[in-house]
Amino acid sequence: MTTHVVHRRLTPHKQQKSQNSWAERCLSMLLIAASVALGCAVVSALLRTFQPFSASLPVVLQPKESQNAPGLSTQLVFKEPSPEEVSRLRKAAQVLDPELMEQIPEAFNSSVRNPCWTSPSGEFKCLPYFYVTGLFHAGGLTLGNMLREHPEVVVDACTGCQFWGEEGKKMGFYLDHMREAAKAIQAAPDTKVLMDGSASTFAFYWAGGGKAHRGFAEAMQPCYRSCVDSMHKDKVPVEECMDKKCYNMSLAADVQRAVSAGIDYDTEAHNPLLVRAVYGNRPPKMILVVRDPIPRLYSAFMGYPHYYGKYGKTSAGFTAYVKEQVGAFRTCAASYGERRCALLFEALGAREEKVYFHADQLMRGMYGLFLEIWYRFIPPTNWMVVHSDDFFSQPKDTLKRVIDFLGLKQVDDAALEKMRAAGKPNTYTTGQPPMEPEARKLLAELYTPYNSMLAKLTGDKRYEQWNQQPPAQQA
Ligand SMILES: *[C@@H]1O[C@H](CO)[C@@H](O)[C@H](O)[C@H]1NC(C)=O
Ligand SMILES: *[C@@H]1O[C@H](CO)[C@@H](O)[C@H](O)[C@H]1NC(C)=O
């Protein structure tokens, strides 16, 4: 299941040996734009439509002071959105991703504990009641595996299908893959609840945030094709053509989509808005397991062959990887600001698109950035943020608190022990040397503001301690 972490770019990047081949990047682009199929005839019309727009659009991709602050505003009060606000979000989601909303009823059946409804065709359908939103290499999967064993929790094919993190998966697909769960819930409507334990739900950096950026994909795909054509016709390198025409134009189209949806691009055009829109007045419960982002990254590096295969499965290899990735992120931030780079990275231009795996693993550790946006749509009372130290040192006690938070019935010690035993943590850094001080220092500088933000958002000062690591500490 952990292999899902590399989801839709695994194939193109796996063949990275010939990494400058446009065929590969083409594949990557097509994956980004997989949801649309516009013919070549539309290309020039589209370009004509969007070019005049881009000049006047409120897309300011120059660094601004507010964009350089990695955190968002210092907003710390998050309230449950009013019914009017929820209906604004639902209208916006219909514009961003029509298919997502088409299937969703106005209201769920209030006599069922889990969010469910009867579709016009008479089928009983359900969405998850709660999400274990992440993270990989932090304990999210382990916690999810334990919760599966709770007698009231039901799971189905999409409990781990990374629906929110993969833009190619449609709502119709999601609901179809939770049919068996819906049957189980229908048979026990007062007790059973459905879990989604997909660990890619939380961090909606560009590769994971595509559902909210269909405007980009729809503009990018024909533009990309026109660049391939001009490579064949006029020998213009595709990369140069795309840098000139496609990135800014596609971002402008994406911003335009947000404008017509009546939302703010930077703070609102993201997956959390879509999740809230889908759930309307019954937001789901959200669980997040967070671990110090530096050892989390070391574990990810040692856990995925494509990383250590390229840089070497040694602490020196990790340092080389960190230098390259943090360097690329800093270069991006100097042009566009940290926040935009964290959220839009490879959409910004060919320079970023070329970065190995688009610095995705770095961004996953910027918890504070993502949580602040989540809180705008699903307020803190619906979230439980679990410190991975608590989870691993006191799993049963943590499980009890999670069960409480979910409103499920407490179980006896034998059942709790059975749940605990169902979650075996994976470790990837056993036997590895400690990371080198240079890597740790670069990462500590990168993550400090996001750790502080997480501490502020959750009120848990222990996240500040991640900023005071002794340089020689074992990963
Ligand atoms: C709501 O669910 C209950 C329990 O399954 C069922 O009896 C009832 O018919 C449902 N109501 C509607 C409107 O579908
Ligand atoms: C794209 O936008 C950026 C910033 O807004 C600008 O600096 C750059 O020149 C634009 N590129 C093109 C090809 O228009």
Coordinates of C-alpha atoms and ligand atoms in Angstrom, one line a residue:
M1 CA 0.0 0.0 0.0
T2 CA 2.9 2.4 0.7
T3 CA 3.7 2.3 -3.0
H4 CA 0.7 4.5 -3.6
V5 CA 2.8 7.4 -2.4
V6 CA 4.4 7.7 -5.8
H7 CA 1.0 7.3 -7.5
R8 CA 0.5 8.8 -10.9
R9 CA 4.0 9.8 -11.8
L10 CA 5.7 6.5 -11.0
T11 CA 5.6 5.2 -14.5
P12 CA 7.1 8.2 -16.3
H13 CA 9.8 8.8 -13.7
K14 CA 10.7 5.2 -13.4
Q15 CA 12.2 5.4 -16.8
Q16 CA 14.2 8.4 -15.8
K17 CA 17.4 6.9 -17.2
S18 CA 16.9 8.9 -20.4
Q19 CA 15.5 11.7 -18.4
N20 CA 15.6 14.3 -21.0
S21 CA 13.3 12.5 -23.4
W22 CA 10.2 14.4 -24.1
A23 CA 8.3 11.2 -24.6
E24 CA 8.5 10.8 -20.8
R25 CA 7.6 14.3 -20.0
C26 CA 4.8 14.0 -22.4
L27 CA 3.5 11.0 -20.5
S28 CA 3.8 13.0 -17.3
M29 CA 1.9 15.9 -18.8
L30 CA -0.7 13.6 -20.3
L31 CA -1.2 12.1 -16.9
I32 CA -1.7 15.6 -15.4
A33 CA -4.2 16.3 -18.1
A34 CA -5.6 12.8 -18.2
S35 CA -9.2 13.9 -17.4
V36 CA -9.7 15.8 -20.6
A37 CA -9.8 14.9 -24.2
L38 CA -9.9 17.9 -26.4
G39 CA -9.1 17.6 -30.1
C40 CA -6.3 19.4 -31.8
A41 CA -8.8 21.6 -33.6
V42 CA -9.6 23.3 -30.4
V43 CA -6.0 24.3 -29.7
S44 CA -5.7 27.5 -31.6
A45 CA -9.2 28.6 -30.5
L46 CA -8.3 27.9 -26.9
L47 CA -5.1 29.8 -27.2
R48 CA -6.9 32.7 -28.7
T49 CA -9.4 32.6 -25.9
F50 CA -6.9 32.5 -23.1
Q51 CA -4.1 34.7 -24.3
P52 CA -6.0 38.0 -23.9
F53 CA -7.2 36.8 -20.5
S54 CA -3.7 36.1 -19.2
A55 CA -2.7 39.8 -19.3
S56 CA -5.6 41.0 -17.2
L57 CA -6.0 38.1 -14.9
P58 CA -5.3 38.4 -11.2
V59 CA -2.5 35.8 -11.5
V60 CA 0.5 37.5 -9.9
L61 CA 3.3 35.1 -10.1
Q62 CA 5.9 37.5 -8.9
P63 CA 7.2 37.0 -5.4
K64 CA 5.2 39.2 -3.0
E65 CA 5.9 39.6 0.6
S66 CA 2.8 37.7 1.6
Q67 CA 3.7 35.0 -0.8
N68 CA 7.2 34.6 0.7
A69 CA 5.8 34.0 4.1
P70 CA 5.6 30.2 4.0
G71 CA 2.7 30.2 6.3
L72 CA -0.6 31.7 5.3
S73 CA -2.2 34.5 7.2
T74 CA -1.8 34.1 10.9
Q75 CA -5.5 33.3 11.0
L76 CA -6.0 31.1 14.1
V77 CA -9.7 31.3 14.6
F78 CA -11.5 28.8 12.5
K79 CA -15.3 28.5 12.7
E80 CA -17.8 26.1 11.3
P81 CA -18.9 27.7 8.0
S82 CA -22.5 29.0 8.0
P83 CA -25.1 27.3 5.8
E84 CA -24.7 30.2 3.3
E85 CA -21.0 29.7 3.2
V86 CA -21.4 26.0 2.7
S87 CA -23.7 26.7 -0.2
R88 CA -21.1 29.0 -1.7
L89 CA -18.5 26.3 -1.5
R90 CA -20.9 23.8 -3.1
K91 CA -21.5 26.1 -6.0
A92 CA -17.8 26.7 -6.4
A93 CA -17.1 22.9 -6.4
Q94 CA -19.6 22.4 -9.2
V95 CA -17.5 24.8 -11.3
L96 CA -14.2 23.3 -10.3
D97 CA -15.1 19.7 -10.7
P98 CA -18.7 19.1 -12.0
E99 CA -18.6 15.3 -12.0
L100 CA -17.6 15.3 -8.3
M101 CA -20.8 17.1 -7.3
E102 CA -23.2 15.5 -9.8
Q103 CA -23.7 12.4 -7.7
I104 CA -23.9 14.1 -4.4
P105 CA -27.4 14.7 -2.8
E106 CA -28.6 17.9 -1.3
A107 CA -28.7 16.2 2.1
F108 CA -27.8 12.8 3.5
N109 CA -30.2 10.5 5.2
S110 CA -30.4 11.8 8.7
S111 CA -31.5 8.5 10.3
V112 CA -28.2 6.9 9.2
R113 CA -25.1 7.5 11.3
N114 CA -22.8 7.4 8.3
P115 CA -23.3 9.9 5.4
C116 CA -25.5 7.9 3.0
W117 CA -28.4 8.5 0.7
T118 CA -30.7 6.7 -1.7
S119 CA -29.8 7.7 -5.3
P120 CA -32.5 8.5 -7.9
S121 CA -32.0 4.9 -9.3
G122 CA -32.8 3.6 -5.8
E123 CA -29.3 2.6 -4.9
F124 CA -28.1 3.1 -1.3
K125 CA -24.8 5.0 -1.5
C126 CA -22.3 6.1 1.2
L127 CA -19.3 8.3 1.6
P128 CA -16.7 7.8 4.3
Y129 CA -17.6 8.9 7.8
F130 CA -14.0 9.5 8.6
Y131 CA -10.6 9.8 7.0
V132 CA -7.1 8.8 8.2
T133 CA -5.7 11.5 6.0
G134 CA -2.0 10.7 6.4
L135 CA 0.8 10.5 6.4
F136 CA 3.1 7.9 4.7
H137 CA 6.2 7.2 6.8
A138 CA 4.6 8.8 9.9
G139 CA 2.2 6.1 11.1
G140 CA -1.0 6.9 9.2
L141 CA -1.2 3.5 7.6
T142 CA -0.5 1.7 10.8
L143 CA -3.2 3.6 12.6
G144 CA -5.6 2.9 9.7
N145 CA -4.9 -0.8 9.9
M146 CA -5.7 -0.8 13.6
L147 CA -8.9 1.0 13.1
R148 CA -10.1 -1.5 10.5
E149 CA -10.4 -4.0 13.4
H150 CA -12.9 -1.9 15.3
P151 CA -16.3 -3.7 15.3
E152 CA -18.1 -0.5 14.0
V153 CA -15.7 0.4 11.3
V154 CA -16.4 -0.9 7.7
V155 CA -13.9 -0.8 4.9
D156 CA -14.1 -1.3 1.2
A157 CA -12.1 -1.3 -2.0
C158 CA -11.7 2.5 -1.8
T159 CA -10.6 2.6 1.8
G160 CA -7.1 2.8 0.5
C161 CA -7.7 3.9 -3.1
Q162 CA -6.2 7.4 -2.8
F163 CA -9.3 9.0 -4.2
W164 CA -8.7 12.6 -3.2
G165 CA -5.0 12.5 -3.9
E166 CA -5.4 11.2 -7.5
E167 CA -7.2 13.5 -9.8
G168 CA -8.0 10.8 -12.4
K169 CA -10.4 9.0 -10.0
K170 CA -14.0 10.1 -10.5
M171 CA -16.7 10.3 -7.8
G172 CA -18.6 7.6 -9.7
F173 CA -15.7 5.3 -9.3
Y174 CA -15.3 6.1 -5.7
L175 CA -18.9 5.4 -4.8
D176 CA -18.9 2.2 -6.9
H177 CA -15.9 1.0 -4.9
M178 CA -17.8 1.5 -1.6
R179 CA -20.9 -0.5 -2.6
E180 CA -20.2 -3.4 -0.3
A181 CA -19.6 -1.0 2.6
A182 CA -22.9 0.7 1.8
K183 CA -24.7 -2.6 2.1
A184 CA -23.1 -3.3 5.5
I185 CA -24.1 0.1 6.6
Q186 CA -27.7 -0.3 5.4
A187 CA -27.9 -3.4 7.4
A188 CA -26.7 -1.6 10.6
P189 CA -27.5 2.1 10.0
D190 CA -27.2 3.0 13.7
T191 CA -23.6 1.8 14.2
K192 CA -21.5 1.1 11.2
V193 CA -19.2 3.8 9.8
L194 CA -17.0 3.8 6.7
M195 CA -13.3 4.6 6.8
D196 CA -11.1 6.1 4.1
G197 CA -7.5 5.4 5.1
S198 CA -5.7 6.8 2.0
A199 CA -2.6 8.5 3.3
S200 CA -2.3 10.8 0.3
T201 CA -5.5 12.7 1.3
F202 CA -3.8 15.3 3.5
A203 CA -1.0 17.0 1.5
F204 CA -2.5 18.5 -1.6
Y205 CA 0.7 19.8 -3.3
W206 CA 0.3 19.9 -7.1
A207 CA 0.5 16.2 -7.9
G208 CA -2.1 15.4 -5.1
G209 CA -4.3 18.5 -5.7
G210 CA -5.4 17.9 -9.3
K211 CA -9.1 17.6 -8.6
A212 CA -9.2 21.3 -7.8
H213 CA -7.1 22.3 -10.8
R214 CA -8.9 20.8 -13.8
G215 CA -8.8 24.3 -15.4
F216 CA -5.1 23.9 -15.7
A217 CA -5.2 20.4 -17.1
E218 CA -7.8 21.4 -19.7
A219 CA -5.8 24.3 -20.9
M220 CA -2.4 22.5 -20.7
Q221 CA -3.3 19.4 -22.7
P222 CA -4.0 21.1 -26.1
C223 CA -1.2 23.5 -25.6
Y224 CA 1.2 20.7 -25.0
R225 CA 0.0 19.0 -28.2
S226 CA 0.5 22.2 -30.1
C227 CA 4.1 22.3 -28.8
V228 CA 4.7 18.7 -30.0
D229 CA 3.3 19.7 -33.4
S230 CA 5.6 22.7 -33.6
M231 CA 8.5 20.5 -32.6
H232 CA 7.8 18.3 -35.6
K233 CA 7.1 21.3 -38.0
D234 CA 9.5 24.0 -36.9
K235 CA 12.0 22.1 -34.7
V236 CA 11.1 24.3 -31.7
P237 CA 12.1 22.3 -28.6
V238 CA 8.9 21.4 -26.8
E239 CA 10.3 22.7 -23.5
E240 CA 10.9 26.1 -24.9
C241 CA 7.5 26.2 -26.6
M242 CA 5.8 25.2 -23.3
D243 CA 7.7 27.7 -21.3
K244 CA 6.6 30.5 -23.7
K245 CA 3.1 29.5 -24.2
C246 CA 1.7 26.8 -21.9
Y247 CA 2.5 27.2 -18.2
N248 CA 1.4 30.8 -17.7
M249 CA -1.6 30.3 -20.0
S250 CA -2.7 27.2 -18.2
L251 CA -2.2 28.8 -14.8
A252 CA -4.2 31.8 -16.0
A253 CA -7.0 29.4 -17.1
D254 CA -6.9 27.8 -13.7
V255 CA -7.2 31.1 -12.0
Q256 CA -10.0 32.1 -14.3
R257 CA -11.8 28.9 -13.3
A258 CA -11.5 29.9 -9.7
V259 CA -12.7 33.4 -10.4
S260 CA -15.8 32.1 -12.2
A261 CA -16.4 29.8 -9.2
G262 CA -16.3 32.9 -7.0
I263 CA -13.4 31.8 -4.8
D264 CA -9.9 33.0 -4.0
Y265 CA -7.3 31.1 -5.9
D266 CA -4.5 31.0 -3.3
T267 CA -6.5 30.1 -0.2
E268 CA -9.6 28.3 -1.6
A269 CA -9.0 26.5 -4.9
H270 CA -7.8 23.3 -3.2
N271 CA -9.0 19.8 -2.3
P272 CA -10.3 20.8 1.2
L273 CA -12.9 23.0 -0.4
L274 CA -14.0 20.1 -2.6
V275 CA -14.2 17.7 0.4
R276 CA -16.3 20.2 2.4
A277 CA -18.5 20.8 -0.6
V278 CA -19.2 17.1 -1.0
Y279 CA -20.1 16.7 2.6
G280 CA -22.2 19.9 2.9
N281 CA -23.6 20.3 6.4
R282 CA -22.1 17.0 7.7
P283 CA -18.3 17.4 7.5
P284 CA -16.3 14.2 8.0
K285 CA -14.0 13.5 10.9
M286 CA -10.4 13.8 10.0
I287 CA -7.3 12.2 11.6
L288 CA -3.8 13.1 10.8
V289 CA -0.6 11.4 12.2
V290 CA 2.3 13.7 12.1
R291 CA 6.0 12.8 12.6
D292 CA 9.0 15.1 12.7
P293 CA 9.3 15.8 8.9
I294 CA 13.1 15.3 8.9
P295 CA 13.1 11.6 9.9
R296 CA 9.9 11.2 7.9
L297 CA 11.8 12.2 4.8
Y298 CA 14.8 10.0 5.6
S299 CA 12.4 7.1 5.9
A300 CA 10.7 7.9 2.6
F301 CA 14.1 8.2 0.9
M302 CA 15.2 4.8 2.2
G303 CA 11.7 3.2 1.6
Y304 CA 11.3 4.0 -2.1
P305 CA 13.7 2.4 -4.6
H306 CA 13.4 5.3 -7.1
Y307 CA 15.0 7.7 -4.6
Y308 CA 17.8 5.6 -3.2
G309 CA 18.3 4.0 -6.6
K310 CA 19.2 7.3 -8.1
Y311 CA 21.2 8.9 -5.2
G312 CA 22.6 5.8 -3.3
K313 CA 21.2 4.0 -0.3
T314 CA 23.6 5.8 2.1
S315 CA 23.4 8.8 4.3
A316 CA 25.7 10.6 1.7
G317 CA 23.1 9.7 -1.0
F318 CA 20.4 11.2 1.2
T319 CA 22.5 14.4 1.6
A320 CA 22.9 14.6 -2.2
Y321 CA 19.1 14.2 -2.6
V322 CA 18.3 16.8 0.0
K323 CA 20.8 19.4 -1.5
E324 CA 19.3 19.0 -4.9
Q325 CA 15.6 19.1 -3.8
V326 CA 16.0 21.9 -1.2
G327 CA 18.1 23.8 -3.8
A328 CA 15.4 23.5 -6.4
F329 CA 12.7 24.5 -4.0
R330 CA 14.7 27.6 -2.9
T331 CA 15.3 28.5 -6.6
C332 CA 11.6 28.3 -7.2
A333 CA 10.8 30.3 -4.1
A334 CA 13.1 33.1 -5.2
S335 CA 11.0 33.5 -8.3
Y336 CA 7.5 32.8 -7.0
G337 CA 7.5 32.7 -3.2
E338 CA 7.5 29.6 -1.0
R339 CA 3.8 29.2 -0.7
R340 CA 3.2 29.1 -4.4
C341 CA 6.1 26.7 -4.9
A342 CA 4.8 24.4 -2.2
L343 CA 1.3 24.3 -3.8
L344 CA 1.9 24.7 -7.5
F345 CA 5.5 23.6 -8.0
E346 CA 5.7 21.8 -11.4
A347 CA 2.9 23.9 -12.8
L348 CA 5.1 27.0 -12.7
G349 CA 7.4 26.2 -15.6
A350 CA 9.8 23.9 -17.3
R351 CA 12.5 24.5 -14.7
E352 CA 10.4 23.1 -11.9
E353 CA 8.8 20.4 -14.1
K354 CA 12.3 19.0 -14.6
V355 CA 13.0 18.6 -10.9
Y356 CA 13.2 14.9 -9.9
F357 CA 9.8 13.9 -8.6
H358 CA 8.9 17.6 -8.3
A359 CA 10.2 17.8 -4.7
D360 CA 7.0 16.1 -3.6
Q361 CA 8.5 14.4 -0.6
L362 CA 9.8 17.7 0.7
M363 CA 6.3 19.3 0.5
R364 CA 4.6 16.4 2.3
G365 CA 6.4 17.5 5.5
M366 CA 5.0 21.1 5.4
Y367 CA 2.1 20.1 7.6
G368 CA 1.3 23.5 8.9
L369 CA 0.7 24.9 5.4
F370 CA -1.8 22.3 4.4
L371 CA -3.6 22.1 7.8
E372 CA -4.2 25.9 7.8
I373 CA -6.1 25.5 4.5
W374 CA -8.0 22.4 5.7
Y375 CA -9.1 24.3 8.8
R376 CA -10.8 26.9 6.7
F377 CA -13.2 24.3 5.4
I378 CA -13.3 21.6 8.0
P379 CA -12.7 23.3 11.4
P380 CA -10.4 22.0 14.1
T381 CA -13.2 20.4 16.1
N382 CA -13.5 17.9 13.3
W383 CA -9.7 17.1 13.3
M384 CA -7.6 15.0 15.6
V385 CA -3.9 15.5 15.0
V386 CA -1.9 12.6 16.5
H387 CA 1.8 13.1 17.4
S388 CA 3.5 10.0 16.1
D389 CA 5.6 9.7 19.4
D390 CA 2.3 9.3 21.3
F391 CA 1.0 6.8 18.9
F392 CA 4.1 4.6 18.8
S393 CA 4.9 4.8 22.6
Q394 CA 1.3 4.4 23.7
P395 CA -0.6 2.8 20.9
K396 CA -3.6 1.5 23.0
D397 CA -4.0 4.8 24.8
T398 CA -3.9 6.6 21.5
L399 CA -6.4 4.2 20.0
K400 CA -8.8 4.9 22.9
R401 CA -8.6 8.6 22.2
V402 CA -9.1 8.1 18.5
I403 CA -12.1 5.9 19.2
D404 CA -13.5 8.6 21.5
F405 CA -12.9 11.3 18.9
L406 CA -14.7 9.3 16.3
G407 CA -17.6 8.7 18.7
L408 CA -17.4 4.9 18.3
K409 CA -18.0 2.6 21.2
Q410 CA -15.0 1.8 23.4
V411 CA -13.9 -1.8 23.3
D412 CA -12.5 -4.1 26.0
D413 CA -8.8 -4.7 26.4
A414 CA -8.8 -7.9 24.4
A415 CA -10.4 -6.2 21.4
L416 CA -8.0 -3.2 21.9
E417 CA -5.1 -5.5 21.9
K418 CA -6.3 -7.2 18.7
M419 CA -6.6 -3.8 17.1
R420 CA -3.1 -2.8 18.2
A421 CA -1.7 -6.1 16.9
A422 CA -3.2 -5.4 13.4
G423 CA -1.0 -2.4 12.9
K424 CA 2.6 -3.4 12.3
P425 CA 4.7 -0.3 11.6
N426 CA 7.1 -0.5 8.7
T427 CA 10.6 0.8 9.3
Y428 CA 13.0 1.6 6.5
T429 CA 15.9 3.2 8.3
T430 CA 16.9 0.3 10.6
G431 CA 20.6 -0.3 10.1
Q432 CA 21.1 2.9 8.2
P433 CA 23.7 5.4 9.5
P434 CA 22.4 8.7 11.0
M435 CA 21.7 11.3 8.5
E436 CA 24.6 13.8 7.9
P437 CA 24.5 17.1 9.7
E438 CA 24.4 19.0 6.4
A439 CA 21.2 17.4 5.3
R440 CA 19.6 17.9 8.7
K441 CA 20.6 21.5 8.7
L442 CA 19.1 22.2 5.3
L443 CA 15.9 20.5 6.2
A444 CA 15.6 22.1 9.6
E445 CA 15.8 25.5 8.0
L446 CA 13.2 24.5 5.5
Y447 CA 10.7 23.0 7.9
T448 CA 11.0 25.4 10.9
P449 CA 8.3 27.8 9.9
Y450 CA 5.9 25.0 9.0
N451 CA 6.5 23.2 12.3
S452 CA 5.9 26.5 14.2
M453 CA 2.7 26.9 12.2
L454 CA 1.6 23.4 13.1
A455 CA 2.3 24.1 16.8
K456 CA 0.1 27.3 16.6
L457 CA -2.7 25.7 14.7
T458 CA -2.9 22.7 17.0
G459 CA -1.9 24.4 20.3
D460 CA 0.6 21.6 20.8
K461 CA 4.0 23.2 21.6
R462 CA 5.8 19.9 21.1
Y463 CA 5.9 20.6 17.4
E464 CA 8.2 23.5 18.1
Q465 CA 10.7 21.0 19.6
W466 CA 11.2 19.6 16.1
N467 CA 13.0 22.9 15.5
Q468 CA 15.6 22.2 18.2
Q469 CA 17.2 19.1 17.0
P470 CA 20.7 18.3 18.0
P471 CA 22.6 18.2 14.7
A472 CA 24.0 14.7 15.4
Q473 CA 20.7 13.1 16.4
Q474 CA 20.1 9.7 15.0
A475 CA 17.3 9.7 12.4
Ligands
LIG1 C1 -33.0 6.5 5.5 O1 -32.4 5.3 6.0 C2 -33.3 4.5 6.7 C3 -32.5 3.4 7.4 O2 -31.8 2.6 6.4 C4 -34.4 4.0 5.8 O3 -35.3 3.2 6.5 C5 -35.1 5.1 5.2 O4 -36.0 4.7 4.2 C6 -34.1 6.1 4.5 N1 -34.8 7.3 4.1 C7 -34.7 7.7 2.8 C8 -35.4 9.0 2.5 O5 -34.0 7.1 1.9
LIG2 C1 5.1 34.0 -17.0 O1 4.8 34.8 -15.9 C2 5.9 35.2 -15.2 C3 5.4 36.0 -13.9 O2 4.2 36.4 -14.0 C4 6.7 36.2 -16.0 O3 7.8 36.6 -15.3 C5 7.1 35.4 -17.3 O4 7.8 36.3 -18.1 C6 5.9 34.9 -18.0 N1 6.3 34.1 -19.1 C7 5.9 34.3 -20.3 C8 6.5 33.5 -21.4 O5 5.0 35.1 -20.5

